[in-house]
CSV table of N, CA, C and O in Angstrom, one decimal:
chain,number,residue,atom,x,y,z
V,1,UNK,N,0.8,-1.2,0.0
V,1,UNK,CA,0.0,0.0,0.0
V,1,UNK,C,0.9,1.3,0.0
V,1,UNK,O,0.6,2.2,-0.7
V,2,UNK,N,1.9,1.3,0.8
V,2,UNK,CA,2.7,2.5,0.9
V,2,UNK,C,3.5,2.7,-0.4
V,2,UNK,O,3.8,3.9,-0.7
V,3,UNK,N,3.7,1.7,-1.2
V,3,UNK,CA,4.4,1.8,-2.5
V,3,UNK,C,3.5,2.6,-3.4
V,3,UNK,O,3.9,3.4,-4.2
V,4,UNK,N,2.2,2.2,-3.4
V,4,UNK,CA,1.2,2.9,-4.3
V,4,UNK,C,1.1,4.4,-3.9
V,4,UNK,O,1.0,5.3,-4.7
V,5,UNK,N,1.0,4.6,-2.6
V,5,UNK,CA,0.9,6.0,-2.1
V,5,UNK,C,2.1,6.8,-2.5
V,5,UNK,O,2.1,7.9,-2.9
V,6,UNK,N,3.3,6.2,-2.3
V,6,UNK,CA,4.6,6.8,-2.6
V,6,UNK,C,4.6,7.2,-4.1
V,6,UNK,O,5.1,8.3,-4.5
V,7,UNK,N,4.2,6.3,-5.0
V,7,UNK,CA,4.2,6.6,-6.4
V,7,UNK,C,3.2,7.7,-6.7
V,7,UNK,O,3.5,8.5,-7.6
V,8,UNK,N,2.0,7.7,-6.1
V,8,UNK,CA,1.1,8.7,-6.3
V,8,UNK,C,1.6,10.1,-5.9
V,8,UNK,O,1.4,11.1,-6.6
V,9,UNK,N,2.2,10.1,-4.7
V,9,UNK,CA,2.8,11.4,-4.2
V,9,UNK,C,3.9,11.8,-5.1
V,9,UNK,O,4.0,13.0,-5.4
V,10,UNK,N,4.7,10.9,-5.6
V,10,UNK,CA,5.8,11.2,-6.5
V,10,UNK,C,5.3,11.8,-7.8
V,10,UNK,O,5.8,12.8,-8.4
V,11,UNK,N,4.2,11.2,-8.4
V,11,UNK,CA,3.6,11.7,-9.6
V,11,UNK,C,3.1,13.2,-9.5
V,11,UNK,O,3.3,14.0,-10.3
V,12,UNK,N,2.3,13.3,-8.4
V,12,UNK,CA,1.7,14.7,-8.1
V,12,UNK,C,2.8,15.7,-7.9
V,12,UNK,O,2.8,16.8,-8.4
V,13,UNK,N,3.8,15.3,-7.0
V,13,UNK,CA,4.8,16.3,-6.7
V,13,UNK,C,5.7,16.6,-8.0
V,13,UNK,O,6.1,17.7,-8.1
V,14,UNK,N,5.8,15.6,-8.9
V,14,UNK,CA,6.5,15.9,-10.1
V,14,UNK,C,5.8,16.9,-11.0
V,14,UNK,O,6.5,17.8,-11.6
V,15,UNK,N,4.5,16.8,-11.1
V,15,UNK,CA,3.8,17.7,-11.9
V,15,UNK,C,3.8,19.1,-11.3
V,15,UNK,O,4.0,20.1,-12.0
V,16,UNK,N,3.6,19.2,-10.0
V,16,UNK,CA,3.6,20.5,-9.3
V,16,UNK,C,5.0,21.1,-9.4
V,16,UNK,O,5.2,22.3,-9.6
V,17,UNK,N,6.1,20.3,-9.3
V,17,UNK,CA,7.4,20.7,-9.4
V,17,UNK,C,7.7,21.3,-10.8
V,17,UNK,O,8.4,22.3,-10.9
V,18,UNK,N,7.3,20.6,-11.8
V,18,UNK,CA,7.5,21.1,-13.2
V,18,UNK,C,6.8,22.4,-13.4
V,18,UNK,O,7.4,23.3,-14.0
V,19,UNK,N,5.6,22.6,-12.9
V,19,UNK,CA,4.9,23.9,-13.1
V,19,UNK,C,5.6,25.0,-12.3
V,19,UNK,O,5.8,26.1,-12.8
V,20,UNK,N,6.0,24.6,-11.0
V,20,UNK,CA,6.7,25.6,-10.2
V,20,UNK,C,8.0,26.0,-10.8
V,20,UNK,O,8.4,27.2,-10.9
V,21,UNK,N,8.8,25.1,-11.3
V,21,UNK,CA,10.1,25.4,-11.9
V,21,UNK,C,9.9,26.2,-13.2
V,21,UNK,O,10.7,27.1,-13.4
V,22,UNK,N,8.9,25.9,-14.0
V,22,UNK,CA,8.6,26.7,-15.1
V,22,UNK,C,8.3,28.2,-14.8
V,22,UNK,O,8.8,29.1,-15.4
V,23,UNK,N,7.5,28.4,-13.7
V,23,UNK,CA,7.1,29.7,-13.3
V,23,UNK,C,8.4,30.5,-12.8
V,23,UNK,O,8.6,31.7,-13.1
V,24,UNK,N,9.2,29.8,-12.0
V,24,UNK,CA,10.4,30.4,-11.5
V,24,UNK,C,11.3,30.8,-12.6
V,24,UNK,O,11.9,31.9,-12.6
V,25,UNK,N,11.5,29.9,-13.6
V,25,UNK,CA,12.4,30.2,-14.7
V,25,UNK,C,11.9,31.4,-15.5
V,25,UNK,O,12.7,32.2,-15.9
V,26,UNK,N,10.6,31.4,-15.7
V,26,UNK,CA,10.1,32.6,-16.5
V,26,UNK,C,10.4,33.9,-15.8
V,26,UNK,O,10.8,34.9,-16.4
V,27,UNK,N,10.3,33.9,-14.5
V,27,UNK,CA,10.6,35.2,-13.7
V,27,UNK,C,12.1,35.5,-13.7
V,27,UNK,O,12.5,36.6,-13.9
V,28,UNK,N,12.9,34.4,-13.5
V,28,UNK,CA,14.3,34.6,-13.6
V,28,UNK,C,14.8,35.1,-14.9
V,28,UNK,O,15.6,36.1,-15.0
V,29,UNK,N,14.3,34.5,-16.0
V,29,UNK,CA,14.7,34.9,-17.3
V,29,UNK,C,14.2,36.4,-17.6
V,29,UNK,O,15.0,37.2,-18.2
V,30,UNK,N,13.0,36.7,-17.2
V,30,UNK,CA,12.5,38.1,-17.4
V,30,UNK,C,13.4,39.1,-16.7
V,30,UNK,O,13.7,40.1,-17.2
V,31,UNK,N,13.8,38.8,-15.4
V,31,UNK,CA,14.6,39.7,-14.7
V,31,UNK,C,16.0,39.8,-15.3
V,31,UNK,O,16.6,40.9,-15.4
V,32,UNK,N,16.6,38.7,-15.7
V,32,UNK,CA,18.0,38.7,-16.2
V,32,UNK,C,18.1,39.3,-17.6
V,32,UNK,O,19.1,39.9,-17.9
V,33,UNK,N,17.1,39.0,-18.5
V,33,UNK,CA,17.3,39.4,-19.9
V,33,UNK,C,16.4,40.6,-20.2
V,33,UNK,O,16.6,41.2,-21.3
V,34,UNK,N,15.4,40.9,-19.4
V,34,UNK,CA,14.4,41.9,-19.8
V,34,UNK,C,13.4,41.5,-20.8
V,34,UNK,O,12.7,42.4,-21.3
V,35,UNK,N,13.4,40.3,-21.2
V,35,UNK,CA,12.5,39.8,-22.2
V,35,UNK,C,11.5,38.9,-21.5
V,35,UNK,O,11.8,38.2,-20.6
V,36,UNK,N,10.2,38.9,-22.0
V,36,UNK,CA,9.2,38.0,-21.4
V,36,UNK,C,9.4,36.5,-21.7
V,36,UNK,O,9.1,35.7,-20.8
V,37,UNK,N,9.9,36.2,-22.8
V,37,UNK,CA,10.0,34.7,-23.1
V,37,UNK,C,11.5,34.4,-23.4
V,37,UNK,O,12.3,35.1,-24.0
V,38,UNK,N,11.8,33.2,-23.0
V,38,UNK,CA,13.2,32.6,-23.2
V,38,UNK,C,13.3,32.2,-24.7
V,38,UNK,O,12.3,31.9,-25.3
V,39,UNK,N,14.5,32.2,-25.2
V,39,UNK,CA,14.6,31.8,-26.6
V,39,UNK,C,14.3,30.3,-26.8
V,39,UNK,O,14.7,29.5,-26.0
V,40,UNK,N,13.7,30.0,-27.9
V,40,UNK,CA,13.4,28.6,-28.2
V,40,UNK,C,14.6,28.1,-29.0
V,40,UNK,O,15.2,28.8,-29.8
V,41,UNK,N,15.0,26.8,-28.9
V,41,UNK,CA,16.1,26.3,-29.5
V,41,UNK,C,16.0,26.4,-31.1
V,41,UNK,O,17.0,26.5,-31.8
V,42,UNK,N,14.8,26.3,-31.6
V,42,UNK,CA,14.6,26.3,-33.0
V,42,UNK,C,14.4,27.8,-33.6
V,42,UNK,O,14.3,27.9,-34.8
V,43,UNK,N,14.5,28.8,-32.8
V,43,UNK,CA,14.3,30.1,-33.2
V,43,UNK,C,15.5,30.7,-33.9
V,43,UNK,O,16.6,30.6,-33.3
V,44,UNK,N,15.4,31.3,-35.0
V,44,UNK,CA,16.5,31.8,-35.8
V,44,UNK,C,17.0,33.2,-35.2
V,44,UNK,O,18.1,33.6,-35.6
V,45,UNK,N,16.1,33.8,-34.5
V,45,UNK,CA,16.5,35.2,-34.0
V,45,UNK,C,17.5,35.2,-32.9
V,45,UNK,O,18.0,36.3,-32.5
V,46,UNK,N,17.8,34.1,-32.3
V,46,UNK,CA,18.7,34.0,-31.1
V,46,UNK,C,19.9,33.2,-31.5
V,46,UNK,O,19.9,32.3,-32.3
V,47,UNK,N,21.1,33.6,-31.0
V,47,UNK,CA,22.3,32.9,-31.2
V,47,UNK,C,22.5,31.7,-30.3
V,47,UNK,O,21.7,31.5,-29.4
V,48,UNK,N,23.5,30.9,-30.6
V,48,UNK,CA,23.8,29.7,-29.8
V,48,UNK,C,24.0,30.1,-28.3
V,48,UNK,O,23.5,29.3,-27.5
V,49,UNK,N,24.7,31.1,-28.1
V,49,UNK,CA,25.0,31.5,-26.7
V,49,UNK,C,23.8,31.7,-25.8
V,49,UNK,O,23.6,31.2,-24.7
V,50,UNK,N,22.8,32.5,-26.4
V,50,UNK,CA,21.6,32.8,-25.6
V,50,UNK,C,20.7,31.6,-25.5
V,50,UNK,O,20.2,31.3,-24.4
V,51,UNK,N,20.6,30.8,-26.5
V,51,UNK,CA,19.8,29.5,-26.4
V,51,UNK,C,20.4,28.6,-25.4
V,51,UNK,O,19.7,28.0,-24.6
V,52,UNK,N,21.7,28.4,-25.4
V,52,UNK,CA,22.3,27.4,-24.5
V,52,UNK,C,22.3,27.9,-23.1
V,52,UNK,O,22.1,27.2,-22.1
V,53,UNK,N,22.5,29.2,-22.9
V,53,UNK,CA,22.4,29.8,-21.6
V,53,UNK,C,21.0,29.6,-21.0
V,53,UNK,O,20.9,29.2,-19.8
V,54,UNK,N,20.0,29.9,-21.8
V,54,UNK,CA,18.6,29.7,-21.3
V,54,UNK,C,18.4,28.3,-20.9
V,54,UNK,O,17.7,28.0,-19.9
V,55,UNK,N,18.8,27.3,-21.7
V,55,UNK,CA,18.7,25.9,-21.4
V,55,UNK,C,19.4,25.5,-20.1
V,55,UNK,O,18.8,24.7,-19.3
V,56,UNK,N,20.6,26.0,-19.9
V,56,UNK,CA,21.3,25.7,-18.7
V,56,UNK,C,20.7,26.3,-17.5
V,56,UNK,O,20.5,25.6,-16.5
V,57,UNK,N,20.2,27.5,-17.6
V,57,UNK,CA,19.5,28.1,-16.4
V,57,UNK,C,18.2,27.3,-16.1
V,57,UNK,O,17.9,27.0,-15.0
V,58,UNK,N,17.5,27.0,-17.2
V,58,UNK,CA,16.2,26.3,-17.0
V,58,UNK,C,16.5,24.9,-16.4
V,58,UNK,O,15.8,24.5,-15.5
V,59,UNK,N,17.5,24.2,-16.8
V,59,UNK,CA,17.9,22.9,-16.3
V,59,UNK,C,18.3,23.0,-14.8
V,59,UNK,O,17.9,22.1,-14.0
V,60,UNK,N,19.1,24.0,-14.5
V,60,UNK,CA,19.5,24.1,-13.1
V,60,UNK,C,18.3,24.4,-12.2
V,60,UNK,O,18.2,23.8,-11.1
V,61,UNK,N,17.4,25.3,-12.6
V,61,UNK,CA,16.3,25.6,-11.8
V,61,UNK,C,15.4,24.4,-11.6
V,61,UNK,O,14.9,24.1,-10.5
V,62,UNK,N,15.1,23.7,-12.7
V,62,UNK,CA,14.3,22.5,-12.6
V,62,UNK,C,14.9,21.5,-11.7
V,62,UNK,O,14.2,20.9,-10.9
V,63,UNK,N,16.2,21.3,-11.8
V,63,UNK,CA,16.9,20.3,-10.9
V,63,UNK,C,16.8,20.6,-9.4
V,63,UNK,O,16.5,19.8,-8.6
V,64,UNK,N,17.0,21.9,-9.1
V,64,UNK,CA,16.9,22.3,-7.7
V,64,UNK,C,15.5,22.2,-7.2
V,64,UNK,O,15.2,21.7,-6.1
V,65,UNK,N,14.5,22.7,-8.0
V,65,UNK,CA,13.1,22.6,-7.5
V,65,UNK,C,12.7,21.1,-7.4
V,65,UNK,O,12.0,20.7,-6.4
V,66,UNK,N,13.0,20.3,-8.3
V,66,UNK,CA,12.7,18.8,-8.3
V,66,UNK,C,13.3,18.2,-7.0
V,66,UNK,O,12.6,17.5,-6.3
V,67,UNK,N,14.6,18.5,-6.8
V,67,UNK,CA,15.2,17.9,-5.6
V,67,UNK,C,14.6,18.4,-4.3
V,67,UNK,O,14.3,17.6,-3.4
V,68,UNK,N,14.2,19.6,-4.2
V,68,UNK,CA,13.6,20.2,-3.0
V,68,UNK,C,12.2,19.6,-2.8
V,68,UNK,O,11.9,19.2,-1.7
V,69,UNK,N,11.4,19.4,-3.9
V,69,UNK,CA,10.1,18.9,-3.7
V,69,UNK,C,10.2,17.4,-3.4
V,69,UNK,O,9.4,16.9,-2.6
V,70,UNK,N,11.0,16.6,-4.1
V,70,UNK,CA,11.2,15.2,-3.9
V,70,UNK,C,11.6,15.0,-2.4
V,70,UNK,O,11.1,14.1,-1.7
V,71,UNK,N,12.6,15.8,-1.9
V,71,UNK,CA,13.1,15.6,-0.6
V,71,UNK,C,12.0,15.9,0.4
V,71,UNK,O,11.8,15.2,1.4
V,72,UNK,N,11.2,17.0,0.2
V,72,UNK,CA,10.1,17.3,1.1
V,72,UNK,C,9.1,16.3,1.1
V,72,UNK,O,8.5,15.9,2.2
V,73,UNK,N,8.7,15.8,-0.1
V,73,UNK,CA,7.7,14.7,-0.1
V,73,UNK,C,8.1,13.4,0.6
V,73,UNK,O,7.4,12.8,1.3
V,74,UNK,N,9.4,13.1,0.4
V,74,UNK,CA,9.9,11.9,1.0
V,74,UNK,C,9.9,12.0,2.6
V,74,UNK,O,9.5,11.1,3.3
V,75,UNK,N,10.3,13.2,3.1
V,75,UNK,CA,10.3,13.4,4.5
V,75,UNK,C,8.9,13.4,5.1
V,75,UNK,O,8.6,12.8,6.1
V,76,UNK,N,8.0,14.0,4.4
V,76,UNK,CA,6.6,14.1,4.8
V,76,UNK,C,6.0,12.7,4.8
V,76,UNK,O,5.3,12.3,5.8
V,77,UNK,N,6.2,11.9,3.8
V,77,UNK,CA,5.7,10.5,3.7
V,77,UNK,C,6.3,9.7,4.8
V,77,UNK,O,5.6,8.9,5.4
V,78,UNK,N,7.6,9.9,5.1
V,78,UNK,CA,8.3,9.1,6.1
V,78,UNK,C,7.7,9.5,7.5
V,78,UNK,O,7.4,8.6,8.3
V,79,UNK,N,7.4,10.7,7.7
V,79,UNK,CA,6.8,11.2,9.0
V,79,UNK,C,5.4,10.6,9.1
V,79,UNK,O,5.0,10.3,10.2
V,80,UNK,N,4.7,10.6,8.0
V,80,UNK,CA,3.3,10.1,8.1
V,80,UNK,C,3.1,8.6,8.3
V,80,UNK,O,2.2,8.1,8.9
V,81,UNK,N,4.1,7.9,7.7
V,81,UNK,CA,3.9,6.4,7.7
V,81,UNK,C,5.0,5.7,8.6
V,81,UNK,O,4.8,4.6,8.9
V,82,UNK,N,6.0,6.4,8.9
V,82,UNK,CA,7.1,5.8,9.7
V,82,UNK,C,8.0,5.0,8.8
V,82,UNK,O,8.9,4.3,9.4
V,83,UNK,N,7.9,5.0,7.5
V,83,UNK,CA,8.7,4.2,6.6
V,83,UNK,C,9.5,5.0,5.7
V,83,UNK,O,9.2,6.0,5.3
């Protein structure tokens, strides 16, 4: 039973984490570049440097948010179930 609960919590926290990371990245990019949207990899109007920088920042933010949410969910589940 706890395996099923753990997977459900993991799925929900993953979706929430992705949405939160996306919102944080959008605000960070807007602050850093002054532009509303980050460059898309397929867009011709941006150079390699700006596209790769945006991808690196987005990946770092996603990784930190995912780790924080996963850790928090694991601790909460452990406290609730003792496992």
